[in-house]
Amino acid sequence: MLKQFLPNEHVKSILDISPEKLVEKGIKGIITDLDNTLVEWDRPEATPELIQWFKAIKEKGILITIVSNNTQARVSSFSNPVEIPFIYSARKPMSRAFKQALSDMKLKREEVVVIGDQLLTDVLGGNRLGLHTILVVPVASTDGIWTRFNRQMERFLLARMKRKGMIHWEE
Ligand SMILES: [Mg+2]
């Protein structure tokens, strides 16, 4: 049960994920969350560092799809300027949007990683489909109102996983 929430990897920031390493692992596509994964939940646009990262990813021939539970207005106004396809109102951890992204990118499950900042939506959703999941530290220490409840649950799950020796990353 707890294993459902356990990410395959954990990194400080999405910028720490190296395009070269992804290629070495045979990864051809990224499904990424938006809020507090790519930028702060209340920042409308990508930062210059993130734009560089997107560029490096695309140059390696890796596809990206932003899959967000947020609204069409929020997700499209972030994604369109950086020319990245997106799915809004995704209802993660439900599988539908993840499957949609896989079929849009025409990739197999083993060719894709899921990146996100939440155990209850991003990691659970990716794990349920057997996708490789990477948890990032939230970009901002604050959250939108709907996320705050999930964070309490997340702290509980993380504490249990630590007690059971399931996670080894540093804080
Ligand atoms: Mg998020």
Coordinates of C-alpha atoms and ligand atoms in Angstrom, one line a residue:
M1 CA 0.0 0.0 0.0
L2 CA 2.7 2.5 1.0
K3 CA 4.7 1.4 -2.0
Q4 CA 2.2 2.9 -4.3
F5 CA 3.4 6.3 -3.1
L6 CA 7.1 5.6 -3.3
P7 CA 8.9 7.5 -6.1
N8 CA 11.7 5.7 -8.0
E9 CA 13.9 8.8 -7.6
H10 CA 13.9 12.0 -5.7
V11 CA 15.7 15.2 -6.7
K12 CA 15.9 18.7 -5.4
S13 CA 14.8 20.4 -8.6
I14 CA 13.7 19.5 -12.1
L15 CA 16.8 21.4 -13.3
D16 CA 18.9 18.6 -11.6
I17 CA 17.5 16.0 -14.1
S18 CA 20.1 15.6 -16.8
P19 CA 18.9 15.2 -20.4
E20 CA 22.0 13.1 -21.1
K21 CA 21.2 10.7 -18.3
L22 CA 17.6 10.3 -19.5
V23 CA 18.9 9.4 -23.0
E24 CA 21.3 6.9 -21.5
K25 CA 18.4 5.3 -19.7
G26 CA 16.4 5.0 -22.9
I27 CA 13.9 7.7 -21.9
K28 CA 12.1 9.3 -24.9
G29 CA 9.4 11.3 -23.1
I30 CA 8.6 13.3 -20.0
I31 CA 5.2 13.7 -18.4
T32 CA 5.6 16.6 -16.0
D33 CA 3.4 18.4 -13.5
L34 CA 3.3 22.2 -13.6
D35 CA 2.6 23.8 -10.2
N36 CA 5.5 23.7 -7.8
T37 CA 7.3 21.3 -10.1
L38 CA 8.2 23.5 -13.0
V39 CA 7.6 26.9 -11.3
E40 CA 5.9 28.2 -8.2
W41 CA 2.1 27.6 -8.3
D42 CA 1.5 31.4 -8.5
R43 CA 4.1 32.2 -11.1
P44 CA 2.5 32.6 -14.6
E45 CA 5.6 32.0 -16.8
A46 CA 8.6 29.8 -17.1
T47 CA 11.9 31.1 -15.7
P48 CA 15.0 31.6 -18.0
E49 CA 16.7 28.6 -16.3
L50 CA 13.6 26.4 -17.0
I51 CA 13.5 27.6 -20.6
Q52 CA 17.1 26.5 -21.0
W53 CA 16.3 23.1 -19.5
F54 CA 13.3 22.6 -21.9
K55 CA 15.7 23.5 -24.8
A56 CA 18.3 21.0 -23.7
I57 CA 15.6 18.3 -23.3
K58 CA 14.2 19.0 -26.7
E59 CA 17.6 19.0 -28.3
K60 CA 18.1 15.4 -27.1
G61 CA 14.9 14.5 -29.0
I62 CA 13.0 13.9 -25.7
L63 CA 9.3 14.8 -25.9
I64 CA 7.6 16.7 -23.0
T65 CA 3.9 16.8 -22.0
I66 CA 2.7 19.0 -19.1
V67 CA -0.1 17.2 -17.3
S68 CA -1.7 19.4 -14.7
N69 CA -4.8 19.2 -12.5
N70 CA -5.1 23.0 -12.8
T71 CA -7.5 24.9 -15.2
Q72 CA -7.2 25.4 -18.9
A73 CA -6.5 29.1 -18.4
R74 CA -3.5 28.5 -16.1
V75 CA -2.0 25.6 -18.0
S76 CA -2.4 27.0 -21.5
S77 CA -1.0 30.4 -20.6
F78 CA 2.1 28.8 -19.1
S79 CA 2.6 26.1 -21.8
N80 CA 1.8 27.9 -25.0
P81 CA 4.7 30.4 -24.9
V82 CA 7.2 27.6 -24.3
E83 CA 5.5 25.5 -27.0
I84 CA 4.9 22.4 -24.9
P85 CA 1.8 20.3 -25.3
F86 CA -0.4 20.0 -22.2
I87 CA -3.3 18.3 -20.6
Y88 CA -5.3 20.4 -18.1
S89 CA -7.9 19.3 -15.5
A90 CA -6.1 16.0 -15.6
R91 CA -7.6 14.6 -12.3
K92 CA -4.4 13.0 -11.3
P93 CA -3.9 10.4 -9.8
M94 CA -6.5 9.0 -12.2
S95 CA -4.9 7.2 -15.1
R96 CA -6.8 8.8 -18.0
A97 CA -4.5 11.9 -18.6
F98 CA -1.3 9.8 -18.2
K99 CA -2.6 7.3 -20.8
Q100 CA -3.6 10.2 -23.0
A101 CA -0.1 11.7 -22.8
L102 CA 1.5 8.3 -23.6
S103 CA -0.6 7.9 -26.7
D104 CA -0.1 11.5 -27.8
M105 CA 3.7 11.1 -27.6
K106 CA 3.3 7.6 -29.2
L107 CA 5.6 6.2 -26.5
K108 CA 5.7 3.0 -24.4
R109 CA 5.5 3.1 -20.6
E110 CA 9.1 2.1 -20.2
E111 CA 10.2 5.1 -22.4
V112 CA 8.6 7.7 -20.2
V113 CA 9.3 9.3 -16.8
V114 CA 6.8 11.1 -14.6
I115 CA 8.0 14.2 -12.7
G116 CA 6.1 15.9 -10.0
D117 CA 6.1 17.4 -6.5
Q118 CA 3.2 15.5 -5.0
L119 CA 3.0 11.9 -3.8
L120 CA -0.8 11.8 -3.9
T121 CA -1.3 12.9 -7.5
D122 CA 2.0 12.7 -9.5
V123 CA 3.7 9.8 -7.9
L124 CA 0.6 7.7 -7.2
G125 CA -0.7 8.3 -10.7
G126 CA 2.6 7.4 -12.4
N127 CA 3.2 4.3 -10.2
R128 CA -0.3 3.0 -10.9
L129 CA 0.6 2.7 -14.6
G130 CA 4.0 1.3 -13.8
L131 CA 5.8 4.5 -15.0
H132 CA 9.2 5.6 -13.6
T133 CA 8.4 8.4 -11.1
I134 CA 10.7 11.2 -10.0
L135 CA 9.6 13.3 -7.0
V136 CA 11.0 16.9 -6.8
V137 CA 11.1 19.2 -3.8
P138 CA 8.2 21.7 -4.3
V139 CA 9.5 25.0 -5.8
A140 CA 7.6 27.1 -3.3
S141 CA 6.9 26.3 0.3
T142 CA 3.3 27.5 -0.1
D143 CA 0.6 25.8 -2.0
G144 CA -2.8 26.6 -3.5
I145 CA -5.7 25.8 -1.2
W146 CA -6.5 22.4 -2.7
T147 CA -3.0 21.2 -2.3
R148 CA -2.8 22.0 1.4
F149 CA -4.8 19.0 2.6
N150 CA -2.8 16.7 0.4
R151 CA 0.4 18.0 1.9
Q152 CA -0.7 16.9 5.4
M153 CA -1.4 13.4 4.1
E154 CA 2.0 13.5 2.3
R155 CA 3.9 14.3 5.4
F156 CA 2.2 11.4 7.1
L157 CA 3.2 9.0 4.3
L158 CA 6.7 10.3 4.1
A159 CA 7.2 9.8 7.8
R160 CA 5.9 6.2 7.6
M161 CA 8.1 5.4 4.6
K162 CA 11.1 6.8 6.5
R163 CA 10.4 4.7 9.6
K164 CA 10.1 1.6 7.4
G165 CA 13.5 2.4 5.8
M166 CA 11.9 2.7 2.4
I167 CA 13.5 6.0 1.5
H168 CA 17.1 7.0 1.6
W169 CA 17.4 10.5 0.1
E170 CA 18.6 13.4 2.2
E171 CA 16.3 16.2 3.2
Ligands
MG1 MG 2.3 20.2 -8.3

